[in-house]
mmCIF file of C-alpha atoms in Angstrom:
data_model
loop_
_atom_site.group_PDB
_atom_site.id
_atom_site.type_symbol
_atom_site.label_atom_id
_atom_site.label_comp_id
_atom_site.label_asym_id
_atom_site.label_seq_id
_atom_site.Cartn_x
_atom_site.Cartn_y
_atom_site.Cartn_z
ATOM 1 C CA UNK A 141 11.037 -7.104 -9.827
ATOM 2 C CA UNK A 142 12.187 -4.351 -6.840
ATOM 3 C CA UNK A 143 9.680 -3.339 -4.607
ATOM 4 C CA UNK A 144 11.796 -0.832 -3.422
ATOM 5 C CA UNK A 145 9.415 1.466 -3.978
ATOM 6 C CA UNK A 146 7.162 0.350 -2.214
ATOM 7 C CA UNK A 147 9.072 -0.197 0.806
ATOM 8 C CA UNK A 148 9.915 2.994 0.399
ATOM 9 C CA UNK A 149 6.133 4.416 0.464
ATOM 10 C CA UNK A 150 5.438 1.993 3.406
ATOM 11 C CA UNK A 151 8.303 2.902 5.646
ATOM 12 C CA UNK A 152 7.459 6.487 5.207
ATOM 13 C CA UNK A 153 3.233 6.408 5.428
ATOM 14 C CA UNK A 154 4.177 4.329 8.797
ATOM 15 C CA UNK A 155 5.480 7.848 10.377
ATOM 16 C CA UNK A 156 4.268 10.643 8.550
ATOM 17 C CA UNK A 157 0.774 11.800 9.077
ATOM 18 C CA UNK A 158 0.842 14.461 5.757
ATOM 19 C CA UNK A 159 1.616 11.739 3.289
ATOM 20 C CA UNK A 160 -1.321 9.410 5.030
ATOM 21 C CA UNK A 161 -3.102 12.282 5.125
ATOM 22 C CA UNK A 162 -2.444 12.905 1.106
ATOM 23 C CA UNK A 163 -2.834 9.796 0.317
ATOM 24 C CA UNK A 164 -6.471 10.419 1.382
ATOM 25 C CA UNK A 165 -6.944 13.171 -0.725
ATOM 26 C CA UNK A 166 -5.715 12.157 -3.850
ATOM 27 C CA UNK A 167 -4.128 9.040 -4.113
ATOM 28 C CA UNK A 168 -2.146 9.099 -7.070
ATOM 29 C CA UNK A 169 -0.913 12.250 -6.723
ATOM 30 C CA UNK A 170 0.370 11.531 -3.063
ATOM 31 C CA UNK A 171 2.095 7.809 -5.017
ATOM 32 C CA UNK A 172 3.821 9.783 -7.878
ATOM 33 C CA UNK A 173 6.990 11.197 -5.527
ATOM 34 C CA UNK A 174 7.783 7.271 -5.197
ATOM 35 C CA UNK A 175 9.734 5.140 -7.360
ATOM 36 C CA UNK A 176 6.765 2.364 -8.430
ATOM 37 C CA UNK A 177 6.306 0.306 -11.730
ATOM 38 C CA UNK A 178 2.367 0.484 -13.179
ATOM 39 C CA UNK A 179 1.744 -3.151 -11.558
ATOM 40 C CA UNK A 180 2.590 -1.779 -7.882
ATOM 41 C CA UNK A 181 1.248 1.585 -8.399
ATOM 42 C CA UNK A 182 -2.479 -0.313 -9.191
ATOM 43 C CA UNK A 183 -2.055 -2.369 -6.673
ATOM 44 C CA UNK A 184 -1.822 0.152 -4.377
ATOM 45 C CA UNK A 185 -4.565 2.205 -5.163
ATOM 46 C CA UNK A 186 -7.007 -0.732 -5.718
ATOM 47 C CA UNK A 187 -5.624 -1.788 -2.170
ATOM 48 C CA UNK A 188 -4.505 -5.042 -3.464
ATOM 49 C CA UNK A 189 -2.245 -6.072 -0.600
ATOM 50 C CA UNK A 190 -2.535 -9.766 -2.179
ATOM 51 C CA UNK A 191 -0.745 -8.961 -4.878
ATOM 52 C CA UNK A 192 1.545 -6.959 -3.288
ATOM 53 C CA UNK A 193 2.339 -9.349 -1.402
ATOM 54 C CA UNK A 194 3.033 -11.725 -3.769
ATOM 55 C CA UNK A 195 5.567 -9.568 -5.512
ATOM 56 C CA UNK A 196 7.284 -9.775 -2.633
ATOM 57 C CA UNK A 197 6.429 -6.420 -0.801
ATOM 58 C CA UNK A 198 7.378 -7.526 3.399
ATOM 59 C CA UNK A 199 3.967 -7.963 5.143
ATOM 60 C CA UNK A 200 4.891 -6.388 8.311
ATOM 61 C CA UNK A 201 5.255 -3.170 6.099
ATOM 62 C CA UNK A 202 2.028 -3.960 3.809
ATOM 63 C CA UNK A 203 0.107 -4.034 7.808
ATOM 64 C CA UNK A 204 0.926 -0.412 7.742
ATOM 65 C CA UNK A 205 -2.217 0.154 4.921
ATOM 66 C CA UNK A 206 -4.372 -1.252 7.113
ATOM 67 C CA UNK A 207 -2.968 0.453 10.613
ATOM 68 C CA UNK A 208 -3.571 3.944 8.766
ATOM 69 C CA UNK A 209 -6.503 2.986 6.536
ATOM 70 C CA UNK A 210 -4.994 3.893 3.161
ATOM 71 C CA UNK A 211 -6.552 2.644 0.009
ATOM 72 C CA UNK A 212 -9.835 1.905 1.620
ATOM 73 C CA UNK A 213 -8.054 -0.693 4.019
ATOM 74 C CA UNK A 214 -9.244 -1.799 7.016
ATOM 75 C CA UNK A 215 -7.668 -4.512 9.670
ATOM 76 C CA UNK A 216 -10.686 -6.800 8.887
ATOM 77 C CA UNK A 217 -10.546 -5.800 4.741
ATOM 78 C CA UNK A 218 -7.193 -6.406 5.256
ATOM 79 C CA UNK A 219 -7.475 -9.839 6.709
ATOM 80 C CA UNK A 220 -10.056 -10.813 3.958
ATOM 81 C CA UNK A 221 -7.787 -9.194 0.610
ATOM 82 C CA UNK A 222 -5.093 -11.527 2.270
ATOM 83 C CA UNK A 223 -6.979 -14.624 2.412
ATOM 84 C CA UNK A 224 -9.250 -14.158 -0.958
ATOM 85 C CA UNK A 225 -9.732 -17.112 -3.174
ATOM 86 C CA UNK A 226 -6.929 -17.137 -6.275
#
């Protein structure tokens, strides 16, 4: 599976306050310019950075969520989505 996509989103949300800024306004609206399969697309709204993780999105990049507060993310949500029981 390519998480291109999510790269993508990540590399981009890292500079550009009017995508963060969309994001926060509606969600999947702001996700639908980027290439993303369902699985990474629900991730990312449910702020799943566990999973995303484990499919292999880079977790210097997935930090960014938490940085800008996207998906309901904070550093400390963050921290415990990371380290939650399988």
């Amino acid at each position: 599976m390519s998480v291109y996509g999510v790269h993508k989103f990540l590399k981009r949300a890292q500079r550009d306050d009017a995508l963060c800024a969309a994001v926060m306004q509606d969600a999947g609206a702001a996700l639908r310019e980027f290439p993303l399969s369902d699985k990474e697309r629900a991730a990312l709204l449910a702020g799943d950075v566990l999973a995303l993780n484990r499919m292999g999105v880079h977790g210097y990049l997935l930090q960014t969520l938490a940085r800008r507060k996207l998906f309901g993310l904070t550093p400390e949500a963050y921290i415990q989505r990371m380290h939650a029981p399988v």
